[in-house]
Short mmCIF file of C-alpha atoms in Angstrom, two decimals:
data_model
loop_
_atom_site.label_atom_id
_atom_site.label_comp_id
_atom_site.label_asym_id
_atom_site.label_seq_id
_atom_site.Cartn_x
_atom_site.Cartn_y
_atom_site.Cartn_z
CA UNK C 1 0.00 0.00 0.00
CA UNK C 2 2.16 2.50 1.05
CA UNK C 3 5.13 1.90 -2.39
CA UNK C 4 2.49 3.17 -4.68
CA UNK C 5 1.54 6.04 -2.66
CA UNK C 6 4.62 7.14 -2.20
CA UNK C 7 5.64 7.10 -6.20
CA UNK C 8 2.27 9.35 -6.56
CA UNK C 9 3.86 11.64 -3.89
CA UNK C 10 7.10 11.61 -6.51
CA UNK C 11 4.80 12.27 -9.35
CA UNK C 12 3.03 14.94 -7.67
CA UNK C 13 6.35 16.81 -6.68
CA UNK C 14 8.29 16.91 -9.59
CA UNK C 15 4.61 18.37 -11.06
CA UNK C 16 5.02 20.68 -8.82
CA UNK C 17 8.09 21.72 -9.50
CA UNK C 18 7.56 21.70 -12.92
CA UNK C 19 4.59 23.95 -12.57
CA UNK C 20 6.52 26.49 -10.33
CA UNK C 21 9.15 26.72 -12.94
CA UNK C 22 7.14 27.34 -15.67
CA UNK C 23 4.77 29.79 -13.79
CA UNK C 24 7.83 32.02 -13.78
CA UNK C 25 8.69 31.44 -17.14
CA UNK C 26 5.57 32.38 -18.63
CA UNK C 27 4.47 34.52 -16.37
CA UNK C 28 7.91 36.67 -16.83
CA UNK C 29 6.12 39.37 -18.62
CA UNK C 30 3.44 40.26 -16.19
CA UNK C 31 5.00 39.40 -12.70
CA UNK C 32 8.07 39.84 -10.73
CA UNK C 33 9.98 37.61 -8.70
CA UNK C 34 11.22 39.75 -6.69
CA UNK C 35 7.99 41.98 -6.35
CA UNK C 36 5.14 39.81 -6.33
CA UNK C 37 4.36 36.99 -4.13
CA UNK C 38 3.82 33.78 -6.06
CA UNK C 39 0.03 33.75 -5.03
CA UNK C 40 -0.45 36.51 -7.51
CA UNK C 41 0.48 34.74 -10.12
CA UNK C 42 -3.19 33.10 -9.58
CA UNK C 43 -4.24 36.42 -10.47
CA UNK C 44 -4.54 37.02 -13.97
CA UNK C 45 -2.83 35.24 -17.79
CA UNK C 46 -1.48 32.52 -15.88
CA UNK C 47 -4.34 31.38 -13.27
CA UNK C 48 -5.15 27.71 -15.09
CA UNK C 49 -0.93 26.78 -14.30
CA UNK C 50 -1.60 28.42 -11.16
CA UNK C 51 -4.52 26.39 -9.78
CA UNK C 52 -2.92 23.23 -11.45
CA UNK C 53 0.22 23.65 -9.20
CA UNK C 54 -2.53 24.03 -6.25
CA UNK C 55 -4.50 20.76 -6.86
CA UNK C 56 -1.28 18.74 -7.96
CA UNK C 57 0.08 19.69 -4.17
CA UNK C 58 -3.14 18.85 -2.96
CA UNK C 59 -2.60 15.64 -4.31
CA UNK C 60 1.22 15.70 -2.83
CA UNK C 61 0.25 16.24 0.64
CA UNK C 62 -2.78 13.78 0.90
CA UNK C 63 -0.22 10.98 -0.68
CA UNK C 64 2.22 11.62 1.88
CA UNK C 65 -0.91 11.71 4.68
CA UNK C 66 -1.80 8.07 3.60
CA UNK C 67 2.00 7.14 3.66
CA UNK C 68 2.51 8.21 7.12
CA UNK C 69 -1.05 7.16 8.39
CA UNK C 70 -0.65 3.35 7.10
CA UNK C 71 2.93 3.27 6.94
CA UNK C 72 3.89 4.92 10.45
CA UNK C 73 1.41 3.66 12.66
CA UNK C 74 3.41 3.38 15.88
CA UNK C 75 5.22 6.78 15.61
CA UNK C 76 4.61 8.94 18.35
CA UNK C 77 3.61 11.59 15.93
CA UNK C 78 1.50 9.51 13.35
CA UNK C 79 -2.08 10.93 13.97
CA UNK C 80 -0.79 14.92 14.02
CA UNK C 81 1.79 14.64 11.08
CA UNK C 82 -1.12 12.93 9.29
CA UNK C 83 -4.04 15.87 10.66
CA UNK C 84 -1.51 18.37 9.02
CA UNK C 85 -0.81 16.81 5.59
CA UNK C 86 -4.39 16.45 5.51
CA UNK C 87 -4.91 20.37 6.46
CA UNK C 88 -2.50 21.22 3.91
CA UNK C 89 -3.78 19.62 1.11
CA UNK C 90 -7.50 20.81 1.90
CA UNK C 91 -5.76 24.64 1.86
CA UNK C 92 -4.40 23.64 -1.41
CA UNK C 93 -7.55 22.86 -2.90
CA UNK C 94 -9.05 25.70 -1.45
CA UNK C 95 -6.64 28.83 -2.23
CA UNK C 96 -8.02 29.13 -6.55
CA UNK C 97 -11.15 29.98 -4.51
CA UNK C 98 -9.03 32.42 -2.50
CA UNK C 99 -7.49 35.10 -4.72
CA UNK C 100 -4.65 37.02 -3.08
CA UNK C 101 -4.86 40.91 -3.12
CA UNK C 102 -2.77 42.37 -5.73
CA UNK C 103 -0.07 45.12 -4.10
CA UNK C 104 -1.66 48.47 -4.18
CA UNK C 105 -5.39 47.33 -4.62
CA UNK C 106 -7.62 47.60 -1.35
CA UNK C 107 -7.53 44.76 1.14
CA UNK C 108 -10.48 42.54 0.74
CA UNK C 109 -12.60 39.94 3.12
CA UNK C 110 -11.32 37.07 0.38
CA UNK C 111 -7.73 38.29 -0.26
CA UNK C 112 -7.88 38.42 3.84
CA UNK C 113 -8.73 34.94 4.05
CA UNK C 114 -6.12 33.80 1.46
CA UNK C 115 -3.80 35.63 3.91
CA UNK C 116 -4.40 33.56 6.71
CA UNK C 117 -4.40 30.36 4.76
CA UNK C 118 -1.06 30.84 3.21
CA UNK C 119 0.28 31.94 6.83
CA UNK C 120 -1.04 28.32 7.82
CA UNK C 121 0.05 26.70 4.80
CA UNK C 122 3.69 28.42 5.60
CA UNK C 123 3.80 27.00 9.01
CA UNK C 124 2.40 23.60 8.17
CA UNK C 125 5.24 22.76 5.59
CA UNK C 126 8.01 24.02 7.97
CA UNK C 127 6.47 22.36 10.75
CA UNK C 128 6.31 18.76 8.88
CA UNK C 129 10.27 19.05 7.11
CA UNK C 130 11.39 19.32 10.54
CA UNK C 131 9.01 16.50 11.59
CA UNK C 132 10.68 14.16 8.52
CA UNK C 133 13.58 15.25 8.95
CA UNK C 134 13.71 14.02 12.65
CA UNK C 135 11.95 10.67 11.63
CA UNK C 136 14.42 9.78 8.81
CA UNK C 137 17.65 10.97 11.62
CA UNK C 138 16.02 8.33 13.80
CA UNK C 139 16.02 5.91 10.73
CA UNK C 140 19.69 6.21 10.00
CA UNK C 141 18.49 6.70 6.64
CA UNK C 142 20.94 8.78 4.20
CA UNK C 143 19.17 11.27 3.45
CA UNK C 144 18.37 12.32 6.75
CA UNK C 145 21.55 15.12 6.33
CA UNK C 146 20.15 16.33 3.02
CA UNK C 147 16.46 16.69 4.13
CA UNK C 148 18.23 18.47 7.35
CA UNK C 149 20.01 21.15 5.33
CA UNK C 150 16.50 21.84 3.63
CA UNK C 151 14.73 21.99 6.89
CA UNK C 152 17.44 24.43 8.24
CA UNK C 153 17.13 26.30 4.53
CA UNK C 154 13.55 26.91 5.55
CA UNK C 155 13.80 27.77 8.64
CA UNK C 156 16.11 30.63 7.76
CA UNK C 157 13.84 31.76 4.69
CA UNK C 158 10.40 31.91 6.49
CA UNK C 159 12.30 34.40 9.06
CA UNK C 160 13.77 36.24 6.52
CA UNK C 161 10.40 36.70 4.72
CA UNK C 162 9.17 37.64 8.09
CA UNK C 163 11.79 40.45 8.59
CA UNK C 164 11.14 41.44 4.80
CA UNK C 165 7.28 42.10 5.32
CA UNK C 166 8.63 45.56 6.66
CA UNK C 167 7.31 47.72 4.64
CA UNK C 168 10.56 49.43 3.54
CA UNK C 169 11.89 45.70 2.65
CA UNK C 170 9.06 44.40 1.49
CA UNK C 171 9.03 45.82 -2.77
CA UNK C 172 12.80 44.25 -2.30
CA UNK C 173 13.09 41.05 -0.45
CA UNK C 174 9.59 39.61 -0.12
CA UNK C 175 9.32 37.99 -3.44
CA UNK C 176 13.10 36.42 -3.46
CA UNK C 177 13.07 34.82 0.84
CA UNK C 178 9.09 33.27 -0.38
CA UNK C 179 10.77 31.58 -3.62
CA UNK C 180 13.73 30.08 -1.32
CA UNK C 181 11.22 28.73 1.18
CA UNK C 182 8.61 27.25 -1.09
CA UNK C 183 11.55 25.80 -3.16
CA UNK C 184 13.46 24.24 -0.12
CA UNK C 185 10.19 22.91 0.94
CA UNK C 186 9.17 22.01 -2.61
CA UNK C 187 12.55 20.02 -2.81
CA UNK C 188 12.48 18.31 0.33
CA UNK C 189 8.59 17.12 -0.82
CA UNK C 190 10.16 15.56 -3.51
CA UNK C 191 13.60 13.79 -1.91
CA UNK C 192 11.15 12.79 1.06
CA UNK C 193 9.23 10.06 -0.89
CA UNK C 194 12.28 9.32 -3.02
CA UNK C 195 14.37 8.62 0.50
CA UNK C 196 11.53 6.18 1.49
CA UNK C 197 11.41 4.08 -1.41
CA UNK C 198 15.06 3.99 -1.58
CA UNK C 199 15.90 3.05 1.82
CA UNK C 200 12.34 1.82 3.09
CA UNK C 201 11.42 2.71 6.79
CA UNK C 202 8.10 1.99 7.35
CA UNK C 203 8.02 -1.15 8.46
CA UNK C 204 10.71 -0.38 11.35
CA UNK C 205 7.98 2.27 12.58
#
């Protein structure tokens, strides 16, 4: 049960990733990465790639919820790690519903909402790469270092987007500290799954 969930969570990842790339490249003429968030490229030309990057990690994080809910049974953190995947990938499928407020227009009850869900959505995926990260360590698995350095990568991005919503920083920092966390999480999504079918851990757990 759990091999074939975990190659739809590689599936789903690289998707991802795919998606996020091209976003920016065709997206290159009407938003920048260093002044827009990457919500707003839901916003507009490039809204279809946009929501498909949404649903496809939708799909990522309730993959890796069934891994670690049938696979991980006995871990102390089984039913929480699995209550969060499960919360992020329902925020996923919510946010095309959700569009952000573009910088400069007036705040709005829906772009508010979005606001709070991508806050969530923030602290979910750094919450769960240091979860992993800690579960593969205990594994001896070798990949445990790698999926460290990306957990440490996003620690030190999601503070330094915090420190860049200043409002002097933000036209110059924002858009380039949100890229470096959403990619270091992004990547360790994708080496996660490929770590467990590589050196299988599941059934020690």
């Amino acid at each position: 049960m759990v091999s074939p969930l975990l190659a739809v969570s590689i599936l789903a990842a690289v998707g991802r990733l795919a998606l996020l790339a091209t976003l920016h490249i065709v997206g290159r003429a009407h938003y920048s990465p260093i002044k827009h968030a990457v919500s707003d490229y839901a916003v507009g030309p490039t809204h279809t790639l946009a929501t498909a990057m949404n649903v496809v990690t939708a799909v990522l994080s309730a993959a890796l919820a069934a891994v670690v809910w049938w696979g991980y049974p006995h871990w102390a953190l089984h039913a929480t790690t699995t209550a969060y995947l499960v919360a992020l990938s329902t925020i996923f499928l919510i946010l095309p519903a959700l569009p952000t407020d573009l910088e400069g227009e007036q705040a709005t009850l829906t772009g508010r909402i979005h606001l709070l869900a991508a806050i969530t959505w923030f602290a979910l995926s750094y919450t769960l790469t240091g979860r992993f990260s800690e579960l593969l360590a205990a594994s001896n698995n070798s990949f445990a270092g790698v999926l460290h350095a990306l957990n440490m990568i996003a620690m030190l991005s999601l503070i330094a987007l915090i420190i860049s919503l200043l409002p002097p920083l933000r036209p110059h920092l924002f858009g380039i500290t949100e890229r470096v966390f959403i990619l270091a999480t992004s990547t360790f999504f994708l080496l996660l799954p490929v770590a467990l079918v590589i050196e299988p851990t599941w059934s020690a757990h």
